[in-house]
Short mmCIF file of C-alpha atoms and ligand atoms in Angstrom, two decimals:
data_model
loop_
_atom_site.label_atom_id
_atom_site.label_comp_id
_atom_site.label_asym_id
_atom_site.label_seq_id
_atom_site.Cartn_x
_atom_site.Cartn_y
_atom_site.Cartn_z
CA UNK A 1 109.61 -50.21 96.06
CA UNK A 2 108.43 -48.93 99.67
CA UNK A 3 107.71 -45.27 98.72
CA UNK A 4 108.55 -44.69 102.11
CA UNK A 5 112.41 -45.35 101.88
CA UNK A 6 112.56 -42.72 98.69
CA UNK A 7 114.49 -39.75 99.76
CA UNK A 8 115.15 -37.16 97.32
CA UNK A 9 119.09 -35.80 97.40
CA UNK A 10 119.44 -32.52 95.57
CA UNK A 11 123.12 -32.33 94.70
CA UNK A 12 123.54 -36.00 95.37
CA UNK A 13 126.41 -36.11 92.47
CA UNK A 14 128.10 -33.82 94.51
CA UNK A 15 131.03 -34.27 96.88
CA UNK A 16 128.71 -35.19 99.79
CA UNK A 17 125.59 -35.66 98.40
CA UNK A 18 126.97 -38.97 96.46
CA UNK A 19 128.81 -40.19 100.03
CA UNK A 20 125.49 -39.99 101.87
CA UNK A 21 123.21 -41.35 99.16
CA UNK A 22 126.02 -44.27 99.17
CA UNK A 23 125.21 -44.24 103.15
CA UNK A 24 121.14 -43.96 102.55
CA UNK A 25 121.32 -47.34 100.31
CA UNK A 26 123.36 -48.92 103.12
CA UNK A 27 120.90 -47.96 105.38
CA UNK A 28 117.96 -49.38 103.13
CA UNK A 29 116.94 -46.05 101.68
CA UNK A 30 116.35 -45.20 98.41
CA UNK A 31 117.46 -42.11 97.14
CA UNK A 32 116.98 -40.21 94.19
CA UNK A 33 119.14 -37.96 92.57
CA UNK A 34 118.60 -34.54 90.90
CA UNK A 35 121.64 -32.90 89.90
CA UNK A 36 122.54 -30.62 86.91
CA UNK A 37 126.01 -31.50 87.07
CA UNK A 38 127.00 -28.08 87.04
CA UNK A 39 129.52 -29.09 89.92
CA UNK A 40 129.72 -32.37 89.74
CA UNK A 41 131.21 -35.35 87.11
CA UNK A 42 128.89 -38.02 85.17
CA UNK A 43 131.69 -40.39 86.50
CA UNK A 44 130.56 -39.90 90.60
CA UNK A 45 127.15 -41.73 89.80
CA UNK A 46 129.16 -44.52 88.05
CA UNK A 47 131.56 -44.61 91.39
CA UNK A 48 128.29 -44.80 93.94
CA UNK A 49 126.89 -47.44 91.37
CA UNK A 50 129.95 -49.58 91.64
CA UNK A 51 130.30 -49.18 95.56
CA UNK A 52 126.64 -50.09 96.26
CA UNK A 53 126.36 -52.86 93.34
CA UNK A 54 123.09 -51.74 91.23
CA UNK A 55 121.71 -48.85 89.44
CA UNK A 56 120.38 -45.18 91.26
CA UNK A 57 118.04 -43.18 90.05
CA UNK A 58 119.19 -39.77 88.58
CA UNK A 59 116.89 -37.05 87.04
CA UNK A 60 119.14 -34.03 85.62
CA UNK A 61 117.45 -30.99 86.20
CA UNK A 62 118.28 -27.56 87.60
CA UNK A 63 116.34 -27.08 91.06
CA UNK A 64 116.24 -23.90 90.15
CA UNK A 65 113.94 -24.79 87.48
CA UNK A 66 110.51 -25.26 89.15
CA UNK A 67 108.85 -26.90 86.39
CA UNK A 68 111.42 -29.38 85.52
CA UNK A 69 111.69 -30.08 89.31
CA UNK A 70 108.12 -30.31 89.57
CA UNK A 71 108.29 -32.86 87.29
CA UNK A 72 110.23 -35.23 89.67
CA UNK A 73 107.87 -34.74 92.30
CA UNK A 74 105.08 -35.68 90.24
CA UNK A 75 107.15 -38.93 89.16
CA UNK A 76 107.82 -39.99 92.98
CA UNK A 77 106.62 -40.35 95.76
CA UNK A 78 109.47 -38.73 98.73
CA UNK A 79 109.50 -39.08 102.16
CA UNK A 80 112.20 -37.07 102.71
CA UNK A 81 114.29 -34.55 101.47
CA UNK A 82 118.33 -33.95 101.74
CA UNK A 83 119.10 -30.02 99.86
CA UNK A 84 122.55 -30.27 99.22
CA UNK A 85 121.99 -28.54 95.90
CA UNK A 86 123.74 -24.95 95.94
CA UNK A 87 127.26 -22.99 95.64
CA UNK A 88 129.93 -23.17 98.19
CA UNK A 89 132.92 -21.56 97.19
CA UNK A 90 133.69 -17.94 99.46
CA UNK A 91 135.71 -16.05 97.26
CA UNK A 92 133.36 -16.83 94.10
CA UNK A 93 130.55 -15.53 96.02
CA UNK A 94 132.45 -12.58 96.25
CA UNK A 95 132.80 -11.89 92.90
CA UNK A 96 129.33 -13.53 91.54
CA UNK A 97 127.29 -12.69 94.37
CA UNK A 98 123.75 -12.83 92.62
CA UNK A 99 124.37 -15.99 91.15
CA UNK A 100 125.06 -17.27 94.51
CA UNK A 101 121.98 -15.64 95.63
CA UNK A 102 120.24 -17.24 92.76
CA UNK A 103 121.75 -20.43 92.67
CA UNK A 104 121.49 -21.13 96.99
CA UNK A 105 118.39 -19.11 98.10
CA UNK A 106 115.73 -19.33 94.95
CA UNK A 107 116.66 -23.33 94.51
CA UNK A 108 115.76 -23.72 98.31
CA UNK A 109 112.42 -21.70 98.00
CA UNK A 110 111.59 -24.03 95.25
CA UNK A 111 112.32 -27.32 96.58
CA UNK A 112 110.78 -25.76 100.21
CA UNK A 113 107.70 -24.96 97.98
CA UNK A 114 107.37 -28.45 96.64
CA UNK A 115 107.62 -30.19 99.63
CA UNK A 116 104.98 -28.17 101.63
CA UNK A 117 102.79 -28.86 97.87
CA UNK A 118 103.85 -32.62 97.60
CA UNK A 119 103.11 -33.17 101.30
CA UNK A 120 106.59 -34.11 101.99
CA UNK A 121 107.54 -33.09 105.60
CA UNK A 122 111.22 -34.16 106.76
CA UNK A 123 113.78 -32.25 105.09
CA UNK A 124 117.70 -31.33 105.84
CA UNK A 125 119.24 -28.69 104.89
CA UNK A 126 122.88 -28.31 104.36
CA UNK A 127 124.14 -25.15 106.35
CA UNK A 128 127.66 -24.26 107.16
CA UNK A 129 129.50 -23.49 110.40
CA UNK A 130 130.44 -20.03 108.67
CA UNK A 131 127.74 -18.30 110.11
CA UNK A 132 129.32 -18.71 113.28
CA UNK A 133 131.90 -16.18 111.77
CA UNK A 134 134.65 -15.78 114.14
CA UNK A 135 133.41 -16.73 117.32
CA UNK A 136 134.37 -14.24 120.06
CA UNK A 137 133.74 -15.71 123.95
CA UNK A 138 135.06 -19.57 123.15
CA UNK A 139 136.41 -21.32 119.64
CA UNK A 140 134.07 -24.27 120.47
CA UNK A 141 130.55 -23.28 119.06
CA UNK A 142 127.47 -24.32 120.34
CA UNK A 143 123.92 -24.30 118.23
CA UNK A 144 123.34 -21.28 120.57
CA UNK A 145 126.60 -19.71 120.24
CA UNK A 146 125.58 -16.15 118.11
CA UNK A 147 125.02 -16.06 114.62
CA UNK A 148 127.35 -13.33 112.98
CA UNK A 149 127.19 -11.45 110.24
CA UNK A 150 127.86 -13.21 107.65
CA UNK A 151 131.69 -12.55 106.22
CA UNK A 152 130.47 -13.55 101.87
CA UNK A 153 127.78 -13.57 100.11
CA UNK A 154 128.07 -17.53 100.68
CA UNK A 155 127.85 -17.75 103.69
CA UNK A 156 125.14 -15.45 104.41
CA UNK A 157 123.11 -17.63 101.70
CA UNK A 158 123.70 -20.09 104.54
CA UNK A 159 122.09 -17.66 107.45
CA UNK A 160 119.38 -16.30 105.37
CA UNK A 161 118.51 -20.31 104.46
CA UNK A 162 118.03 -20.63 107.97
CA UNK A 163 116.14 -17.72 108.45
CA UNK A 164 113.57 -18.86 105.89
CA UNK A 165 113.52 -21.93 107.30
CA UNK A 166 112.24 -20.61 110.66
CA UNK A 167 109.98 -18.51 108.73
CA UNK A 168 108.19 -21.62 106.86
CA UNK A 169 108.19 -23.66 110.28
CA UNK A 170 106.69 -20.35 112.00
CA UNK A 171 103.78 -20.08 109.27
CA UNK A 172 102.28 -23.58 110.86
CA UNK A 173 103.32 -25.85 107.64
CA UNK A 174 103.33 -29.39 108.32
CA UNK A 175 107.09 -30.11 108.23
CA UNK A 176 110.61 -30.69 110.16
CA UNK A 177 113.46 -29.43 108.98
CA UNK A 178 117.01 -30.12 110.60
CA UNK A 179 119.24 -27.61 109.42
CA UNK A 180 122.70 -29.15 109.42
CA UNK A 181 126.26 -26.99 109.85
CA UNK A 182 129.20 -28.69 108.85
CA UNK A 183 132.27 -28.04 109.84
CA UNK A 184 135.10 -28.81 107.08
CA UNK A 185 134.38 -31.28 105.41
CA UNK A 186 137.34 -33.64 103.94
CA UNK A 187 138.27 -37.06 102.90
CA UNK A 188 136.94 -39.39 100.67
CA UNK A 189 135.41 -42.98 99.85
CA UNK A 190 137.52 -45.69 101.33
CA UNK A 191 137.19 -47.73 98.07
CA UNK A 192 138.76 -44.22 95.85
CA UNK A 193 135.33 -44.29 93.94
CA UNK A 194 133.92 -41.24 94.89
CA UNK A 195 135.39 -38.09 95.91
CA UNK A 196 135.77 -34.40 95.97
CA UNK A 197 136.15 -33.36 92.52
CA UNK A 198 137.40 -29.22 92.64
CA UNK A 199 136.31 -27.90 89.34
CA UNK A 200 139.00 -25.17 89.14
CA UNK A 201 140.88 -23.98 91.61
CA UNK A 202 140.66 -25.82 94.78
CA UNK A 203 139.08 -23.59 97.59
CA UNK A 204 139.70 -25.61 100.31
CA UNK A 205 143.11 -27.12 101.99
CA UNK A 206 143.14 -31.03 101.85
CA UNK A 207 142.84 -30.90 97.83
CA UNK A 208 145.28 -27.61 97.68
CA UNK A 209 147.18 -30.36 99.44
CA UNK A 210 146.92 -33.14 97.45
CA UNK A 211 146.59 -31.13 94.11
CA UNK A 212 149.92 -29.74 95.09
CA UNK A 213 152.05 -32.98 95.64
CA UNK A 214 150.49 -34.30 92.94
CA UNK A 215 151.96 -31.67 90.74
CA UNK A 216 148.76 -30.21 89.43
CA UNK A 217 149.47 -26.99 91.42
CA UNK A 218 153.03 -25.45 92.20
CA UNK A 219 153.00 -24.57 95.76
CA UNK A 220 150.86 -23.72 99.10
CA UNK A 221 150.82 -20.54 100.58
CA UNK A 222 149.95 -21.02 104.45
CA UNK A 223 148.32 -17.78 105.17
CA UNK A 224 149.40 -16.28 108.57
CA UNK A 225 151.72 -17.70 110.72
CA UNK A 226 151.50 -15.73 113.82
CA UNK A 227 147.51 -16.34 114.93
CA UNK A 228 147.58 -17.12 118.62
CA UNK A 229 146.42 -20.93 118.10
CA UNK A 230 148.63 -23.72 118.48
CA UNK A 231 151.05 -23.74 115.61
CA UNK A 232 149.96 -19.79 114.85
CA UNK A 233 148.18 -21.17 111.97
CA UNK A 234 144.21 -21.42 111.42
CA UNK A 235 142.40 -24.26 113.27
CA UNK A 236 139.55 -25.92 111.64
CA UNK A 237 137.33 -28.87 112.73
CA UNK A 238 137.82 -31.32 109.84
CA UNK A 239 134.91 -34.01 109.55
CA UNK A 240 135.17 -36.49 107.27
CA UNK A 241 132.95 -37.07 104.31
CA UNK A 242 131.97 -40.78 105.74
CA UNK A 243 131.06 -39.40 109.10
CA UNK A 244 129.10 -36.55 107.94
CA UNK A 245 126.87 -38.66 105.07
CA UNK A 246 126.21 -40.60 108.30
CA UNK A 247 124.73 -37.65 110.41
CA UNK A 248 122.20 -37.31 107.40
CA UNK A 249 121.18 -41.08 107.71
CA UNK A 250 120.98 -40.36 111.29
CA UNK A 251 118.95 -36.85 110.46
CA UNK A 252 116.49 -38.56 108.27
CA UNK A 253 116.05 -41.70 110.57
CA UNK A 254 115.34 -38.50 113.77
CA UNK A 255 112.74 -36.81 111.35
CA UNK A 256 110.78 -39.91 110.45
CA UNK A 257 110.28 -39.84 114.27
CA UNK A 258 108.99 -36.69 115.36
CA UNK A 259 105.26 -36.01 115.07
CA UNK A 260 105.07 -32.21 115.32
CA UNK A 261 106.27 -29.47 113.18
CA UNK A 262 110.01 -28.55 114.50
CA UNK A 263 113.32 -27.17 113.04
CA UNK A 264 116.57 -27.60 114.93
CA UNK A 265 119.95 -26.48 114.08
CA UNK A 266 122.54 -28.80 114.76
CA UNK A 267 126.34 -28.90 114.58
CA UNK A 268 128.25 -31.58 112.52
CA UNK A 269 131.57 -31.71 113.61
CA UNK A 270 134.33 -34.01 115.45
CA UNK A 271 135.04 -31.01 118.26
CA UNK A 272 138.11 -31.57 117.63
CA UNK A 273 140.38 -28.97 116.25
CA UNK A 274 143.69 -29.36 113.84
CA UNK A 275 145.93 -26.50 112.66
CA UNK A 276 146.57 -25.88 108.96
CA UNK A 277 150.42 -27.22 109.74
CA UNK A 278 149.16 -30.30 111.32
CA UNK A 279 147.21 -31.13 108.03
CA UNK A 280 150.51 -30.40 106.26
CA UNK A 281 153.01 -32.14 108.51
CA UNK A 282 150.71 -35.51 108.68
CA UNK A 283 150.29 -35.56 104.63
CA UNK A 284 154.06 -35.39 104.46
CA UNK A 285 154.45 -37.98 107.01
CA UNK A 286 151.34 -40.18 105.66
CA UNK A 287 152.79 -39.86 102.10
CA UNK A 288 156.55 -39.84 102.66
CA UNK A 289 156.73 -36.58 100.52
CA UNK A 290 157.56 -33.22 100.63
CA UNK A 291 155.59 -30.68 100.20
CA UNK A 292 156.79 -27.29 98.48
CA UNK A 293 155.01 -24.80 101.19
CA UNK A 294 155.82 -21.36 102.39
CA UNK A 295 154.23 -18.97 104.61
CA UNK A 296 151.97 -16.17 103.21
CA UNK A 297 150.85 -12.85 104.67
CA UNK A 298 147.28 -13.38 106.84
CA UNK A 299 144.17 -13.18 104.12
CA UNK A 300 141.43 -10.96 105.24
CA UNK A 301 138.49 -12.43 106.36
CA UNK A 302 139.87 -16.13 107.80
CA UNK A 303 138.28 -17.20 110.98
CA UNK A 304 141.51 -18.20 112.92
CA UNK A 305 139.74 -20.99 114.86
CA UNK A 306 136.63 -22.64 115.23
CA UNK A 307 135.09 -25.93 116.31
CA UNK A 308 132.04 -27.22 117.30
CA UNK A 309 130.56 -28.45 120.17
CA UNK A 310 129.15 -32.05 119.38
CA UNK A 311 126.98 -32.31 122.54
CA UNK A 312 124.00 -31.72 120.97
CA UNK A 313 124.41 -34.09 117.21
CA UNK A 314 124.83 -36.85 119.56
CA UNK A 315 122.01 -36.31 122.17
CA UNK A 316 119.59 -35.29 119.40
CA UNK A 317 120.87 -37.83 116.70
CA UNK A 318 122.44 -40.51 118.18
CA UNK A 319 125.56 -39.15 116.09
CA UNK A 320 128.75 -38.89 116.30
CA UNK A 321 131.75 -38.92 114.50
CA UNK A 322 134.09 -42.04 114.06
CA UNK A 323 136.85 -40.94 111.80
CA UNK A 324 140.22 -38.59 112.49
CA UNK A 325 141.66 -36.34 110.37
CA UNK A 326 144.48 -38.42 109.75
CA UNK A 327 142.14 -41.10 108.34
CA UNK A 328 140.71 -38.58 105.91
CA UNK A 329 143.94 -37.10 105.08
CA UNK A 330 145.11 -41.02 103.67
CA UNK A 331 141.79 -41.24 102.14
CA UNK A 332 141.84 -37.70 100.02
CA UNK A 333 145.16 -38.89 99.09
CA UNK A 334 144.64 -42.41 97.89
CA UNK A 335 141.56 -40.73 95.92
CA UNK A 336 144.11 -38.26 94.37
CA UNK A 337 146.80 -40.90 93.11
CA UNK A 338 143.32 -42.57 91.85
CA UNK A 339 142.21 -39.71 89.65
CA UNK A 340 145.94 -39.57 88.33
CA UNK A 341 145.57 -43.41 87.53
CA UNK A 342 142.47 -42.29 85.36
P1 NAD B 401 129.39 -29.90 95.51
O1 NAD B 401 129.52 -28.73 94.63
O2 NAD B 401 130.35 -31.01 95.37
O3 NAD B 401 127.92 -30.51 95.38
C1 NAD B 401 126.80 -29.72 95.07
C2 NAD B 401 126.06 -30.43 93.97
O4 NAD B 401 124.89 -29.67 93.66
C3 NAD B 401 126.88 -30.54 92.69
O5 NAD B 401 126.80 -31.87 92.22
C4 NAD B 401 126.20 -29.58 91.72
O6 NAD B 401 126.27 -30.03 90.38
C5 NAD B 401 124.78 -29.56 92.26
N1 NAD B 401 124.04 -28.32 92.01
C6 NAD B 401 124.41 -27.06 92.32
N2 NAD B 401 123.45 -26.20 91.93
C7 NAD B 401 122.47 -26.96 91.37
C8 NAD B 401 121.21 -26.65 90.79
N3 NAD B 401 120.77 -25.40 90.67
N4 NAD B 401 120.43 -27.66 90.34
C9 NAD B 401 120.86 -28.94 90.44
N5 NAD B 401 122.04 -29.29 90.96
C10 NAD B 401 122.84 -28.29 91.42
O7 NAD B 401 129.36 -29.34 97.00
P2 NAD B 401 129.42 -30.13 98.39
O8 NAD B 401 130.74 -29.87 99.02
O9 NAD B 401 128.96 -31.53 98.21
O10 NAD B 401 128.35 -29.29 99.20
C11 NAD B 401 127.00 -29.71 99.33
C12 NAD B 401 126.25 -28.72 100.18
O11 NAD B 401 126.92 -28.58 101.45
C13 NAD B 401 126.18 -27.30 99.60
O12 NAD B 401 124.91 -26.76 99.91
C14 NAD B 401 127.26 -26.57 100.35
O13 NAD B 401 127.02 -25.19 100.43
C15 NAD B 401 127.16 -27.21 101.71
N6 NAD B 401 128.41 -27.11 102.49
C16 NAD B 401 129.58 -27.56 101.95
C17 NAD B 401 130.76 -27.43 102.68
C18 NAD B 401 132.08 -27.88 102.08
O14 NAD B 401 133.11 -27.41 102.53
N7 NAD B 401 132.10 -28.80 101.13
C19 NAD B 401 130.72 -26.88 103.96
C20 NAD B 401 129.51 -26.45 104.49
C21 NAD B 401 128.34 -26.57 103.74
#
């Protein structure tokens, strides 16, 4: 095996760490997984397995866990890393902020410490459009729009990532680092393999959707109904899971090329944005049901609307998105009648 292809994927079990390693293979990479599975099913390595048509690698081990993930460098040899490995939901962060603390920021020291030990120099970090916050001159975000502060312990996990980044690039180490935000992410394999898999209580809207006409939860409460967007409902950029394993291809394929130490922050997005009643109103047209929805009162804390500007992901990476959110709205749903089929 051409050591050179390996790319280690923290969290590749994960919702999109096991659509991009599907992409890396694709793209004749060959990525290994470490994942405790503390978020993620046994049966999402079985799903990339099928899709791609031969075994992965998979070591189980806590990042968090220096030793154990010491271990895996020692095993291979990377020449890249993808650090999807971390927390993500808001309102847990909230209540568990030191674990989130924990889990996000002392897992990233360690794999950042291993990589500058192992000699491993291209690395991507998963960020989050949240510490945008609520942008205030213009809903389309820029990599130089302001970083706020952040609104959850989660998301400022996310800022103070970046921060450490900068500091590790700023100390002269030998590395690049492409610090990725996402916008929402949504959607799901074409083939219904792989997945977002909500342990819990979904956080986010398309499975509160599709958990909801599915009959594993009652009812949706739209929160806020008289924002001055659109519809008067939130406005998210929704990027689907295909398009976004792609930008970290494209990432990985941009750091193999640059010579020189660098971090850039760069926006992962459609620019496109859709209202929390046009999600609704195209499931029930996609799906021919109806949904049992109701307006709520506004929940503190929402960024009414946001979405990014994609100038840079495509001058930078060559990236940009392909898919709608109509195409990831049928996806998520054919991958919800799939789990009920299981
Ligand atoms: P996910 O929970 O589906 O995947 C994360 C994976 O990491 C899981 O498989 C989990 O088991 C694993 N993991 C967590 N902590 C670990 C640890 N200490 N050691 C080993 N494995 C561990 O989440 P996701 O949606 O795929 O998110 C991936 C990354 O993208 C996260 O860093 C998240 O914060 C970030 N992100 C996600 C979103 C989103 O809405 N999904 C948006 C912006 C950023």
């Amino acid at each position: 095996m051409n050591n050179s292809k390996n790319i280690l994927v923290t969290g590749g079990a994960g919702y999109i760490g096991s659509h991009t390693v599907v992409d890396l293979i694709q793209n004749g990479f060959n990525p290994i997984i470490v994942d405790d599975f503390r978020n993620a099913q046994k049966s999402s390595v079985a799903g990339i397995e099928e899709i791609i048509g031969k075994s992965i690698e998979v070591r189980e081990v806590d990042v968090c866990d220096r030793v154990a993930l010491k271990k895996v460098f020692e095993e291979f040899s990377f020449s890249g890393i993808i650090h999807f490995a971390a927390y993500k939901a808001v309102g847990e962060s909230v209540e568990s902020p030191l674990s989130y603390y924990r889990n996000n920021i002392v897992g990233l020291i360690n794999v950042l410490e291993l990589s500058i030990e192992f000699n491993v120099s291209n690395f991507v970090f998963s960020s989050s459009c949240t510490v945008y916050g609520e942008p205030t001159d213009s809903k389309v975000v820029t990599e130089n729009t302001p970083i706020q502060p952040a609104n959850s312990p989660y998301g400022n996990t996310k800022r103070i990532g970046e921060e450490i980044i900068e500091d590790v690039i700023a100390s002269g180490v030998n590395m690049k680092i492409l610090c990725l935000r996402y916008f929402n992410p949504v959607g799901a394999h074409a083939s219904s393999l792989i997945g977002e898999l909500p342990i819990g209580k979904p956080n986010n809207l398309l499975p509160v959707v599709t958990q909801c006409a599915i009959g594993k939860i009652p009812s949706i409460t739209v929160n806020g109904n008289d924002y001055d967007t659109i519809d008067g409902t939130c406005v998210r950029d929704y990027i689907h899971v295909l398009d976004l394993a792609n930008a970290h291809v494209k990432g990985v394929e941009w750091l193999a090329q640059q010579e020189n130490p660098i971090v850039e922050n760069v926006n992962i997005g459609t620019g496109k944005g859709t209202s929390v009643l046009e999600v609704i109103e195209t499931f029930e047209e996609i799906s021919g049901l109806k949904l049992n929805w109701k307006f709520g009162e506004r929940r503190a804390g929402d960024v009414v609307e946001i979405f990014a500007d994609v100038t840079k992901s495509f001058n930078l990476l060559n990236w940009k998105s392909n898919l709608s959110a109509r195409d990831a709205i049928i996806d998520s749903w054919n991958w919800e009648l799939k789990l009920k089929n299981d």
